[in-house]
PDB file of C-alpha atoms in Angstrom:
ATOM      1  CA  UNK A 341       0.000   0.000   0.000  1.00 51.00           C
ATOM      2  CA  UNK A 342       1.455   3.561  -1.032  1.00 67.00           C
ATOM      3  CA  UNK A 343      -0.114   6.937  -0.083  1.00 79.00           C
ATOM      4  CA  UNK A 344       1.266   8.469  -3.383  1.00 89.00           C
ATOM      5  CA  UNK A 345       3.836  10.254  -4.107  1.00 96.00           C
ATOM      6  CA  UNK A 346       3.966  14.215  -5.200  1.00 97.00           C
ATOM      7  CA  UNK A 347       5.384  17.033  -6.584  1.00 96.00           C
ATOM      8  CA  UNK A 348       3.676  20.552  -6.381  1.00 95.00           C
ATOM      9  CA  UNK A 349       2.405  22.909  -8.466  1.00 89.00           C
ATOM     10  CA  UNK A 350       4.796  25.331  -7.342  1.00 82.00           C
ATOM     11  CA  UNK A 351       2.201  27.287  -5.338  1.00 83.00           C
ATOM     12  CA  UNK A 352       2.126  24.855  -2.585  1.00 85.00           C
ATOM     13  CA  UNK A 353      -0.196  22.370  -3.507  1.00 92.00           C
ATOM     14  CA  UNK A 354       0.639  18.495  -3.889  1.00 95.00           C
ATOM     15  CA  UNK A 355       0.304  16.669  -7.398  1.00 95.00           C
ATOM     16  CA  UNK A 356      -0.105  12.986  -7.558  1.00 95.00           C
ATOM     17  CA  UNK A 357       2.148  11.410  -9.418  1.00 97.00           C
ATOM     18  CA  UNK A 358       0.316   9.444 -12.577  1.00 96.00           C
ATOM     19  CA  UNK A 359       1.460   7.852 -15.516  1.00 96.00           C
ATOM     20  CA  UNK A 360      -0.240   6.116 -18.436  1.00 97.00           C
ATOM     21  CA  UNK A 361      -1.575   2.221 -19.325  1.00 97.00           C
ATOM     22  CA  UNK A 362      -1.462   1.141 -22.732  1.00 97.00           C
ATOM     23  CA  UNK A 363      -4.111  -1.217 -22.840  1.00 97.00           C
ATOM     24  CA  UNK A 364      -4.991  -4.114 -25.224  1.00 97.00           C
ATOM     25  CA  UNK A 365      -9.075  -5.701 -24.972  1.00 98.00           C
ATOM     26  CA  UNK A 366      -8.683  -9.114 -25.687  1.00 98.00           C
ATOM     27  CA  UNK A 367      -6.681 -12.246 -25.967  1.00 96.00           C
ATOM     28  CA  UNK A 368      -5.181 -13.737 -29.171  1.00 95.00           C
ATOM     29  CA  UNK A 369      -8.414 -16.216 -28.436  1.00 96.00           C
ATOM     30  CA  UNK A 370     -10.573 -12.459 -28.368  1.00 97.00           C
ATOM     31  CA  UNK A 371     -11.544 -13.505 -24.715  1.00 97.00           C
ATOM     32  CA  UNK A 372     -11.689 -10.295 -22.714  1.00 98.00           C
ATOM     33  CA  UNK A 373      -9.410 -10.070 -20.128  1.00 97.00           C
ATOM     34  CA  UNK A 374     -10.311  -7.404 -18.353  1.00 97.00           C
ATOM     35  CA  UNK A 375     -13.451  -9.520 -16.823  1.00 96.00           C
ATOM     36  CA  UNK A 376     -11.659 -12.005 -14.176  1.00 89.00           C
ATOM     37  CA  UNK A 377      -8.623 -12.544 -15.427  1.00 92.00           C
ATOM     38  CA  UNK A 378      -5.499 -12.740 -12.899  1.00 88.00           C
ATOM     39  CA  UNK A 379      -2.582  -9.910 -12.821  1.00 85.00           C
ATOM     40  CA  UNK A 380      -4.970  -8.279 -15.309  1.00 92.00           C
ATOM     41  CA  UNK A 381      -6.672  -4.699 -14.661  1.00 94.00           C
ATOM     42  CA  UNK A 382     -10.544  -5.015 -14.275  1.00 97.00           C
ATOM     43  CA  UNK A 383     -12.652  -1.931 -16.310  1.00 98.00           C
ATOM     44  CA  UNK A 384     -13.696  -0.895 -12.855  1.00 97.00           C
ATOM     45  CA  UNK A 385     -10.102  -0.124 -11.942  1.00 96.00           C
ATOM     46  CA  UNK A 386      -9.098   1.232 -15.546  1.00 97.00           C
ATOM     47  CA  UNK A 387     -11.962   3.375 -15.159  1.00 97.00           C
ATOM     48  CA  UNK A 388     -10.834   4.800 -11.849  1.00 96.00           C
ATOM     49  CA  UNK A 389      -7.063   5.512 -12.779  1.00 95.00           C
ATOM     50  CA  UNK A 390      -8.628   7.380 -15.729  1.00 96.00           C
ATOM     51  CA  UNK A 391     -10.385   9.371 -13.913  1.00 95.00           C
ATOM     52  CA  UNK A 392      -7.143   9.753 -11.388  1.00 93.00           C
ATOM     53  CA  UNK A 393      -5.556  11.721 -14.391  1.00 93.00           C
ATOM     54  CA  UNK A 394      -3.749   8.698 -15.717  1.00 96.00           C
ATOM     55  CA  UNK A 395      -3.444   7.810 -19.393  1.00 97.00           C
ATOM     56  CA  UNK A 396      -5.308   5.143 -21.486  1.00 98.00           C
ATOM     57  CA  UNK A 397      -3.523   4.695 -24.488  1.00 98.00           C
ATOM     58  CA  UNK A 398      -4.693   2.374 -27.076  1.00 98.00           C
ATOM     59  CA  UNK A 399      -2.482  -0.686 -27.871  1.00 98.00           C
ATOM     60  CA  UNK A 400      -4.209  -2.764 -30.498  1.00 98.00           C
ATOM     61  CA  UNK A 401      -7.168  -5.253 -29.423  1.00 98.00           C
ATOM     62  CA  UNK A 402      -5.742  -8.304 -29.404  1.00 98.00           C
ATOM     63  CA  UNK A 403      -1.824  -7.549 -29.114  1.00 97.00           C
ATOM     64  CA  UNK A 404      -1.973  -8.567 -33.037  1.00 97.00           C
ATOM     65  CA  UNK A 405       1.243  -8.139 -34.796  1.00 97.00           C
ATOM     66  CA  UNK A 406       3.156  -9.058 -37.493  1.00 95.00           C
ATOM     67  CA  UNK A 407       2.122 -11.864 -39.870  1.00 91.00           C
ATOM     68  CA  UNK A 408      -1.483 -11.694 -41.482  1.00 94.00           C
ATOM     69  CA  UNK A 409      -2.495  -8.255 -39.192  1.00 97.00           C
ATOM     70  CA  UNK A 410      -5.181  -6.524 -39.350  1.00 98.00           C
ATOM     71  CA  UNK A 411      -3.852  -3.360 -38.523  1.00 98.00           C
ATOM     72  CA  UNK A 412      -7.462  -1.336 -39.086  1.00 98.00           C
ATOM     73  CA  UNK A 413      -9.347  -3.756 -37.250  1.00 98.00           C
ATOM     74  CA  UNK A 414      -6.852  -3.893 -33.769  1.00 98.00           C
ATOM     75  CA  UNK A 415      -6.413  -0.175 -33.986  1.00 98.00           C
ATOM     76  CA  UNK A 416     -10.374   0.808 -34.519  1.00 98.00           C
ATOM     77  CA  UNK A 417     -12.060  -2.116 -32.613  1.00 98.00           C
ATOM     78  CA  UNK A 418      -9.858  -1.576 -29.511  1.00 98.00           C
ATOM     79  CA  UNK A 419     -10.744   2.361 -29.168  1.00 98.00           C
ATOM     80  CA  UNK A 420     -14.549   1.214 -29.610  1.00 98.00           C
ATOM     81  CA  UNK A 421     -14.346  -1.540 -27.023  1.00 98.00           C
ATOM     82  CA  UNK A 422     -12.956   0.648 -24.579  1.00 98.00           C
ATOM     83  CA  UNK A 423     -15.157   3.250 -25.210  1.00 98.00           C
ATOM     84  CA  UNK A 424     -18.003   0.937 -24.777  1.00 98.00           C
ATOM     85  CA  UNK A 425     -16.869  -0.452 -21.322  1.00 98.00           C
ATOM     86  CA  UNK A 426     -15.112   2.372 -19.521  1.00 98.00           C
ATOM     87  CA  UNK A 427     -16.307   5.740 -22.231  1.00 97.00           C
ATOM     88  CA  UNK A 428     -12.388   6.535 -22.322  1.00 97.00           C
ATOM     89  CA  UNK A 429     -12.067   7.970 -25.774  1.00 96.00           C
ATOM     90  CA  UNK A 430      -8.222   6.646 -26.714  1.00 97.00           C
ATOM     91  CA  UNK A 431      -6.093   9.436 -28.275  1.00 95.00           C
ATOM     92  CA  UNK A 432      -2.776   8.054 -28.302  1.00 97.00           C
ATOM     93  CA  UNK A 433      -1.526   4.863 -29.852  1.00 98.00           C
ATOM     94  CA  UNK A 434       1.700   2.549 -28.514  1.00 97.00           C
ATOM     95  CA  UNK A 435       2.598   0.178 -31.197  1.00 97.00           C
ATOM     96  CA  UNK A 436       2.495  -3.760 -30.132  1.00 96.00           C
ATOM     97  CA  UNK A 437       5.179  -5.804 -29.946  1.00 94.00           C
ATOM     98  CA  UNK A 438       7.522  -3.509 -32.270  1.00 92.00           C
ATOM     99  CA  UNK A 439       5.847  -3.605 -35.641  1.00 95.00           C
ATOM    100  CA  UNK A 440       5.775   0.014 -36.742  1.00 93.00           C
ATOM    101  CA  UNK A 441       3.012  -1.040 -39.968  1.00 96.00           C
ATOM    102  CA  UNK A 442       0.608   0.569 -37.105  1.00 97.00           C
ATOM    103  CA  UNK A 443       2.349   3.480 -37.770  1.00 96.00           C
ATOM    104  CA  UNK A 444       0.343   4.750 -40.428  1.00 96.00           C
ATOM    105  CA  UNK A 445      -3.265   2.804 -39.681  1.00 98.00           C
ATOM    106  CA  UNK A 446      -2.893   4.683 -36.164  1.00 98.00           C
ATOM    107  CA  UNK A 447      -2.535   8.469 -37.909  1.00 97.00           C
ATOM    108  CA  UNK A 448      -4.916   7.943 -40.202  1.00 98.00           C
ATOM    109  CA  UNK A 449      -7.686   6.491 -37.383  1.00 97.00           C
ATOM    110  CA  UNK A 450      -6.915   9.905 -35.577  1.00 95.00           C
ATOM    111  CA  UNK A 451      -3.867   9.162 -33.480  1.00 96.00           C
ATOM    112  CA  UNK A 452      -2.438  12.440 -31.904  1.00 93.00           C
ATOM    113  CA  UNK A 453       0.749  10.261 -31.334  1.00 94.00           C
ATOM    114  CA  UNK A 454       2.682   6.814 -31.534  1.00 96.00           C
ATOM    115  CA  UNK A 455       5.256   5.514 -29.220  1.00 95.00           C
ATOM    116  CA  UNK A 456       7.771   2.348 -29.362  1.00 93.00           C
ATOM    117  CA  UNK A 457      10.974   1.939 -28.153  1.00 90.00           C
ATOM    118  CA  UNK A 458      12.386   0.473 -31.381  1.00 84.00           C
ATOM    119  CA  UNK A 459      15.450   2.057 -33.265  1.00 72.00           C
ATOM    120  CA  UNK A 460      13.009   4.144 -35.778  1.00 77.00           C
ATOM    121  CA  UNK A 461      11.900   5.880 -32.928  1.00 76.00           C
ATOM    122  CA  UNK A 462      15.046   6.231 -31.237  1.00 65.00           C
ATOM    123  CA  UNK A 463      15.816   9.868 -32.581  1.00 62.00           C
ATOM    124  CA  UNK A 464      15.167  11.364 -29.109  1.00 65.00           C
ATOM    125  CA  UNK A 465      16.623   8.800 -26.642  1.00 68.00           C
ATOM    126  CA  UNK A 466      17.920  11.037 -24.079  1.00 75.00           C
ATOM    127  CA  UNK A 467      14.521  12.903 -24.123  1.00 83.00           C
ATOM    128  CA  UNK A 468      12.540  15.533 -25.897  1.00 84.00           C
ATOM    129  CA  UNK A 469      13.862  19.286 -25.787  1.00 86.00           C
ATOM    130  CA  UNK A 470       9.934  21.189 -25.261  1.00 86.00           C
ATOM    131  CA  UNK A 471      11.622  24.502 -24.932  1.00 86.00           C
ATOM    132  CA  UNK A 472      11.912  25.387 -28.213  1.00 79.00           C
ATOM    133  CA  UNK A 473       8.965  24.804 -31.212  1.00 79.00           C
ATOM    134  CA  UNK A 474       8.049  21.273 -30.905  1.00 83.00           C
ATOM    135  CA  UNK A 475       6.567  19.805 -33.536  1.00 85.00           C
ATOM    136  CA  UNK A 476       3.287  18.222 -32.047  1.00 87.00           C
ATOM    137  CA  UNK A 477       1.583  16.880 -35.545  1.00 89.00           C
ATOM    138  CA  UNK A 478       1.629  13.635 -35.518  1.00 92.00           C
ATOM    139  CA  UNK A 479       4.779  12.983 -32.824  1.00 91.00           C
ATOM    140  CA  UNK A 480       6.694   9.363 -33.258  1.00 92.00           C
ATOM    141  CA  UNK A 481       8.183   9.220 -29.057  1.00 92.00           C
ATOM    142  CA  UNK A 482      10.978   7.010 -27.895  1.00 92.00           C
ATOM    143  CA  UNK A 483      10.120   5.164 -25.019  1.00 92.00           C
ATOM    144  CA  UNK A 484      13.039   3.410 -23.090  1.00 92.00           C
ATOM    145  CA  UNK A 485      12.156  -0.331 -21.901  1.00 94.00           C
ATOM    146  CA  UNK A 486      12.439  -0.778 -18.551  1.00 96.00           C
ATOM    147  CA  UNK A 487      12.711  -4.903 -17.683  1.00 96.00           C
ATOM    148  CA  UNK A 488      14.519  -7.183 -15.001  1.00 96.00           C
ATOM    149  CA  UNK A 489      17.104  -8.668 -17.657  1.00 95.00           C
ATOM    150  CA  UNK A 490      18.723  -5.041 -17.870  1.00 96.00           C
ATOM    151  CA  UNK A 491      17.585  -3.108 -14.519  1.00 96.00           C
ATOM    152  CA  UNK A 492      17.951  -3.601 -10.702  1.00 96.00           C
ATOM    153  CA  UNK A 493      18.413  -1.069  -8.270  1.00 97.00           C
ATOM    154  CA  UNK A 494      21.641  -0.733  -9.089  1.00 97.00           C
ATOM    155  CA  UNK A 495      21.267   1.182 -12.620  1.00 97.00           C
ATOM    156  CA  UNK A 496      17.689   1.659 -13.355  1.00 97.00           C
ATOM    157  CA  UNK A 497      18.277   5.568 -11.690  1.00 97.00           C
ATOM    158  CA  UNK A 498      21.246   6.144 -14.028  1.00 95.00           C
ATOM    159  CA  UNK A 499      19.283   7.527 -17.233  1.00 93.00           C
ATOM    160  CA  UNK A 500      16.788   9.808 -15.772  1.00 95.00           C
ATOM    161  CA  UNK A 501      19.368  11.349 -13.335  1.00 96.00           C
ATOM    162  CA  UNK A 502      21.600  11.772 -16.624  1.00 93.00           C
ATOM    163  CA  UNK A 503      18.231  13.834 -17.593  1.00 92.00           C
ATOM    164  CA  UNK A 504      17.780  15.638 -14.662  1.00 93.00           C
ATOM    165  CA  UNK A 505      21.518  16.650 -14.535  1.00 92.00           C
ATOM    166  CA  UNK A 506      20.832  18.318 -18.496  1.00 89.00           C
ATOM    167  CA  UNK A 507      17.943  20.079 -17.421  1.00 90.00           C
ATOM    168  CA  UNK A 508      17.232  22.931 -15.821  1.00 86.00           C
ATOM    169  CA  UNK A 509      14.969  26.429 -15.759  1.00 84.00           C
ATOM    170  CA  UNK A 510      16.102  26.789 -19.194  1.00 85.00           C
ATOM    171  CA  UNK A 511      16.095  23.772 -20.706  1.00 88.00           C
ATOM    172  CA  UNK A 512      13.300  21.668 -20.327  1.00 91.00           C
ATOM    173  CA  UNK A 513      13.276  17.626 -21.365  1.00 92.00           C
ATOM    174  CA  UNK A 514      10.214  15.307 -21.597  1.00 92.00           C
ATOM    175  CA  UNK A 515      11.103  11.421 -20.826  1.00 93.00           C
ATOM    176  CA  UNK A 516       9.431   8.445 -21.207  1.00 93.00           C
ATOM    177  CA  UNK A 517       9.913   4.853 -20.163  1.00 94.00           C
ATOM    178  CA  UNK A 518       7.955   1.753 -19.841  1.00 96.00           C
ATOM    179  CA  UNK A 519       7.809  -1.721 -18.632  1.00 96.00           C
ATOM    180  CA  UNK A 520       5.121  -4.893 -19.966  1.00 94.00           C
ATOM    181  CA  UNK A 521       3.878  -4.745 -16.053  1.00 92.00           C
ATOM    182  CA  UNK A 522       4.651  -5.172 -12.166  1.00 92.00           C
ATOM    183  CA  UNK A 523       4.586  -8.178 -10.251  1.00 89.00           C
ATOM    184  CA  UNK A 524       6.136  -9.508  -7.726  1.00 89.00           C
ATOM    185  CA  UNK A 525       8.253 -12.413  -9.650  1.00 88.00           C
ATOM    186  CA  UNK A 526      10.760 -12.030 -12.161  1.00 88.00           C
ATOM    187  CA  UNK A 527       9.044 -12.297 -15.616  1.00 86.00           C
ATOM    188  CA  UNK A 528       9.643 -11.562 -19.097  1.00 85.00           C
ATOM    189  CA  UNK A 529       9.914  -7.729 -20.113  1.00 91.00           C
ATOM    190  CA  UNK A 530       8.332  -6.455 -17.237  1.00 95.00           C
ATOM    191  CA  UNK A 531       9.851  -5.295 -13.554  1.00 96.00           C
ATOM    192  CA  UNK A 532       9.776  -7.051 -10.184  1.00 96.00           C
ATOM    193  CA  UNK A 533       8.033  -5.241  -7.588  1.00 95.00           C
ATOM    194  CA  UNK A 534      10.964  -4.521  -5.824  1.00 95.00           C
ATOM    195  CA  UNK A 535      12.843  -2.467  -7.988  1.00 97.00           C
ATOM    196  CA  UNK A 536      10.052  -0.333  -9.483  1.00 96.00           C
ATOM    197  CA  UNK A 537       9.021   0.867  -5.383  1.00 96.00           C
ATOM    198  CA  UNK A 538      12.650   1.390  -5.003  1.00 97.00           C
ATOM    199  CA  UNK A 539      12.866   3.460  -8.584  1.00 98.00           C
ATOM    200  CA  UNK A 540      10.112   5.634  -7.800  1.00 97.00           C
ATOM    201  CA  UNK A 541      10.999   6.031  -4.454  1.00 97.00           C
ATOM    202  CA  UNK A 542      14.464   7.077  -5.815  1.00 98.00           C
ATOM    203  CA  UNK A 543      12.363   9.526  -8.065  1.00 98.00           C
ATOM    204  CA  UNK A 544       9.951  11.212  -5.519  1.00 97.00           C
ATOM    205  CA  UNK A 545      12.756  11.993  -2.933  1.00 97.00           C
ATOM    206  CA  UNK A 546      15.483  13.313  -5.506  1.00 97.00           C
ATOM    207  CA  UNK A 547      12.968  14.618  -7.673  1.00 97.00           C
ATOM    208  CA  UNK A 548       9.707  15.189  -5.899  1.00 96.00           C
ATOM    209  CA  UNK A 549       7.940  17.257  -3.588  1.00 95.00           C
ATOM    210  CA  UNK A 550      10.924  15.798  -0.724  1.00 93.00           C
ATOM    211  CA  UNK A 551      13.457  16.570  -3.042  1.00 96.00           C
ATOM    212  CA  UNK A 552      14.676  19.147  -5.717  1.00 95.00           C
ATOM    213  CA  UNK A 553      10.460  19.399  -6.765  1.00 95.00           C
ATOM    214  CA  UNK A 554      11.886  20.538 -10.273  1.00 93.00           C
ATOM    215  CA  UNK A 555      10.063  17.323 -12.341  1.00 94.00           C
ATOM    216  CA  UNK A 556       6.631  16.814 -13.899  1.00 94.00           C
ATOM    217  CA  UNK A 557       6.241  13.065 -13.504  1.00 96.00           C
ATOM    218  CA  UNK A 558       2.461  12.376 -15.537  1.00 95.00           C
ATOM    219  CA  UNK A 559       1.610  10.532 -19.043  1.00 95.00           C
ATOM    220  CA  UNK A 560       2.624  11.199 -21.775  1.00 94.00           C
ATOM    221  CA  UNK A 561      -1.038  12.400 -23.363  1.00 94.00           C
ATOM    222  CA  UNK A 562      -0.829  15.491 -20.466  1.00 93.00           C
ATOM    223  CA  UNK A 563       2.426  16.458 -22.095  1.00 93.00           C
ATOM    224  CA  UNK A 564       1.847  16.480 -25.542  1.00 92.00           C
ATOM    225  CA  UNK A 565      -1.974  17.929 -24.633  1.00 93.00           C
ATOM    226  CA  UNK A 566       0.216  20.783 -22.970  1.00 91.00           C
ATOM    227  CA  UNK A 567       2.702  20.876 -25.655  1.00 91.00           C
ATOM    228  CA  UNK A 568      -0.133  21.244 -28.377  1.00 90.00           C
ATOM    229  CA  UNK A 569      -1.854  24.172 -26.370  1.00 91.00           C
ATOM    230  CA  UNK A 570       0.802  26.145 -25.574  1.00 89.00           C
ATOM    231  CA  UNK A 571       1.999  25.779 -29.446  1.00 88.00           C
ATOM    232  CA  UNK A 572      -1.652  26.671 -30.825  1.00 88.00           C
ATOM    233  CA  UNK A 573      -2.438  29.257 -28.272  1.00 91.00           C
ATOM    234  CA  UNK A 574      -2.423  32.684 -29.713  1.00 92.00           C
ATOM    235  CA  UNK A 575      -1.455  35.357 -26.281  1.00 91.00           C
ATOM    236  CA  UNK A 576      -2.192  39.141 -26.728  1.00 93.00           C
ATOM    237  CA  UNK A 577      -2.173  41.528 -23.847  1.00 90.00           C
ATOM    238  CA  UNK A 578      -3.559  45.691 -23.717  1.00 93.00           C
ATOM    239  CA  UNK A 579      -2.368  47.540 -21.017  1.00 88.00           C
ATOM    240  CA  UNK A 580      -4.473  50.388 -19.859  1.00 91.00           C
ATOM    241  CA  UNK A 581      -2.704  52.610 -16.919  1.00 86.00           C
ATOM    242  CA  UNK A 582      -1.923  49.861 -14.664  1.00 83.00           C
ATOM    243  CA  UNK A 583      -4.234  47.314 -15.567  1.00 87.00           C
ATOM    244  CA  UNK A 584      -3.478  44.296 -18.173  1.00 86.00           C
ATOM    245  CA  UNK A 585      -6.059  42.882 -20.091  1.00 93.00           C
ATOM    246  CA  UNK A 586      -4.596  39.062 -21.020  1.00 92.00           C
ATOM    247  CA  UNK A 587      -6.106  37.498 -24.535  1.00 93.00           C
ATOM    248  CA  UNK A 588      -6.058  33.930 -24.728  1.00 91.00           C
ATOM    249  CA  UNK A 589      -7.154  32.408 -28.640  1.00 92.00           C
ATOM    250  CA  UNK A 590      -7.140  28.910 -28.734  1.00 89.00           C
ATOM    251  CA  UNK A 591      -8.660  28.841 -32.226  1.00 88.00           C
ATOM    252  CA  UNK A 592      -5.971  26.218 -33.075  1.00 88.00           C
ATOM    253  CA  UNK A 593      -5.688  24.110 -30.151  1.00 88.00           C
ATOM    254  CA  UNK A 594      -6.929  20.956 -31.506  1.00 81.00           C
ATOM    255  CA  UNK A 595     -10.282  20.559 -30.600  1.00 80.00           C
ATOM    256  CA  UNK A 596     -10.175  16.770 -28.504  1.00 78.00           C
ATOM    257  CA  UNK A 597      -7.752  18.094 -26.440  1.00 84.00           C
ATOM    258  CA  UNK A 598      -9.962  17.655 -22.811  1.00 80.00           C
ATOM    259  CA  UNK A 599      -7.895  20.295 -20.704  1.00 77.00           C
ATOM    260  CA  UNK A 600      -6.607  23.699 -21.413  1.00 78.00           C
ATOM    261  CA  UNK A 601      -3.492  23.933 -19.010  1.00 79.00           C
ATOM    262  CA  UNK A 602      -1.274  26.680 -19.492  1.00 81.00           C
ATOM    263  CA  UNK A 603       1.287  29.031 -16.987  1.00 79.00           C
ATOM    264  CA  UNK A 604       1.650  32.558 -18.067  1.00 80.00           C
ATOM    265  CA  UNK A 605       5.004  34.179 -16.598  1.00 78.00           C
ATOM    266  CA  UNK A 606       4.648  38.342 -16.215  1.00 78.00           C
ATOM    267  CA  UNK A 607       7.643  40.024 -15.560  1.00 78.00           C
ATOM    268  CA  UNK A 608       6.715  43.657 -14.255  1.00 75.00           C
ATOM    269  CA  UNK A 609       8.849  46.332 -12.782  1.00 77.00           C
ATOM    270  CA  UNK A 610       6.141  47.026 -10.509  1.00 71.00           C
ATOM    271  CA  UNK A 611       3.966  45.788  -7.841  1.00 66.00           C
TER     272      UNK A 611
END
């Protein structure tokens, strides 16, 4: 059992940490396995992490890939299927199993982005630089895979304190990683339960609201959502004496985007 763990907002209030499940329907038998199955999320608790601010991104129906696939069908039946059980609209696509032929079939559905962690995707792998004009149509994101044949608590910090060491008030980096899931024997692709507590742990306290409080640690949708607002927001201001009248046109902010999260800095030489 956790209580969470935070950063702020930077105005004294506490932010969960969330992060994002890319979620398949079915098995390769189209049994769904969200309805009793073991280790397996039920849509009762998908539904509730949603609506903690975590991510649902689609990832295919069946886990199809490869082979005879039918890319259409996994990508479009999977988004209806959840929508049908939970009403989580999918926006964001992660590619199963490597095979980047989704690539295409997911843009064309309406995918606002892809992610792998494949080679073709691997132009970013030290992170995404958001301080300067990032392109936000149709984003292809490096995620690094996080598994217990490569990571123990030995070196699963070193990367994202590499990425905390680059960054700073003037240059901002967006990171992603993943892992298949969390349980508490070692499996295939996925971490034991010991080293992701002591990972995020490591996170929160160097990181966190206990720590430096200098990291935004959420999905990757709330990112790019941000990304794509502040990008499409048009910001005029009048001033008249000593009052400022802020203009906010979000005529094209892409219109699914569900939250319209922005900071405005004002530098003034008076009070």
């Amino acid at each position: 059992y956790s209580n969470g763990l935070f950063y702020t907002d930077g105005c004294g209030n506490d932010i969960n940490f969330t992060a994002g499940i890319a979620l398949n329907s079915v098995n390769s038998s189209f049994t769904d396995i969200h309805i009793n199955t073991p280790d397996y999320m039920t849509w009762v608790e998908i539904s509730e992490i949603y609506n903690a601010g975590w991510n649902i991104y689609n990832h295919s129906y069946s886990h199809a890939a490869w082979g005879q696939t039918d890319y259409q069908f996994q990508v479009e039946e999977n988004n209806s299927y959840v929508y049908t059980k939970t009403g989580i609209e999918m926006r964001h696509f992660v590619i199963p199993s490597g095979d980047i032929a989704y690539s295409d079939v997911a843009f064309n559905y309406g995918m606002l982005a892809i992610y792998s962690n494949k080679t073709e995707f691997s132009s970013s792998p030290s992170g995404i630089d958001i301080d300067g004009n990032y392109n936000t149509h149709q984003p292809q994101i490096y995620r690094r895979f996080l598994n217990d044949d490569d990571y123990d608590i030995s070196n699963i910090s070193y990367q994202i304190d590499q990425i905390a060491n680059n960054t700073n008030e003037n240059n901002h980096i967006s990171y992603s990683e993943f892992t298949h899931r969390i349980i508490n024997q070692v499996t295939g692709g996925s971490l034991i339960w010991s080293t992701f507590e002591f990972y995020m742990n490591d996170i929160a306290n160097k990181y966190g609201k206990d720590g430096q409080d200098n990291i935004w640690f959420t999905g990757m949708e709330n990112v790019l959502d941000y990304l794509m607002v502040r990008e499409g927001t048009d910001l005029n201001f009048i001033l008249d004496g000593n009052i400022a009248y802020i203009y906010l046109d979000f005529a094209e902010v892409h219109a699914d985007i569900p939250h319209y999260d922005l900071s405005i800095n004002i530098n003034s030489d008076v009070e």
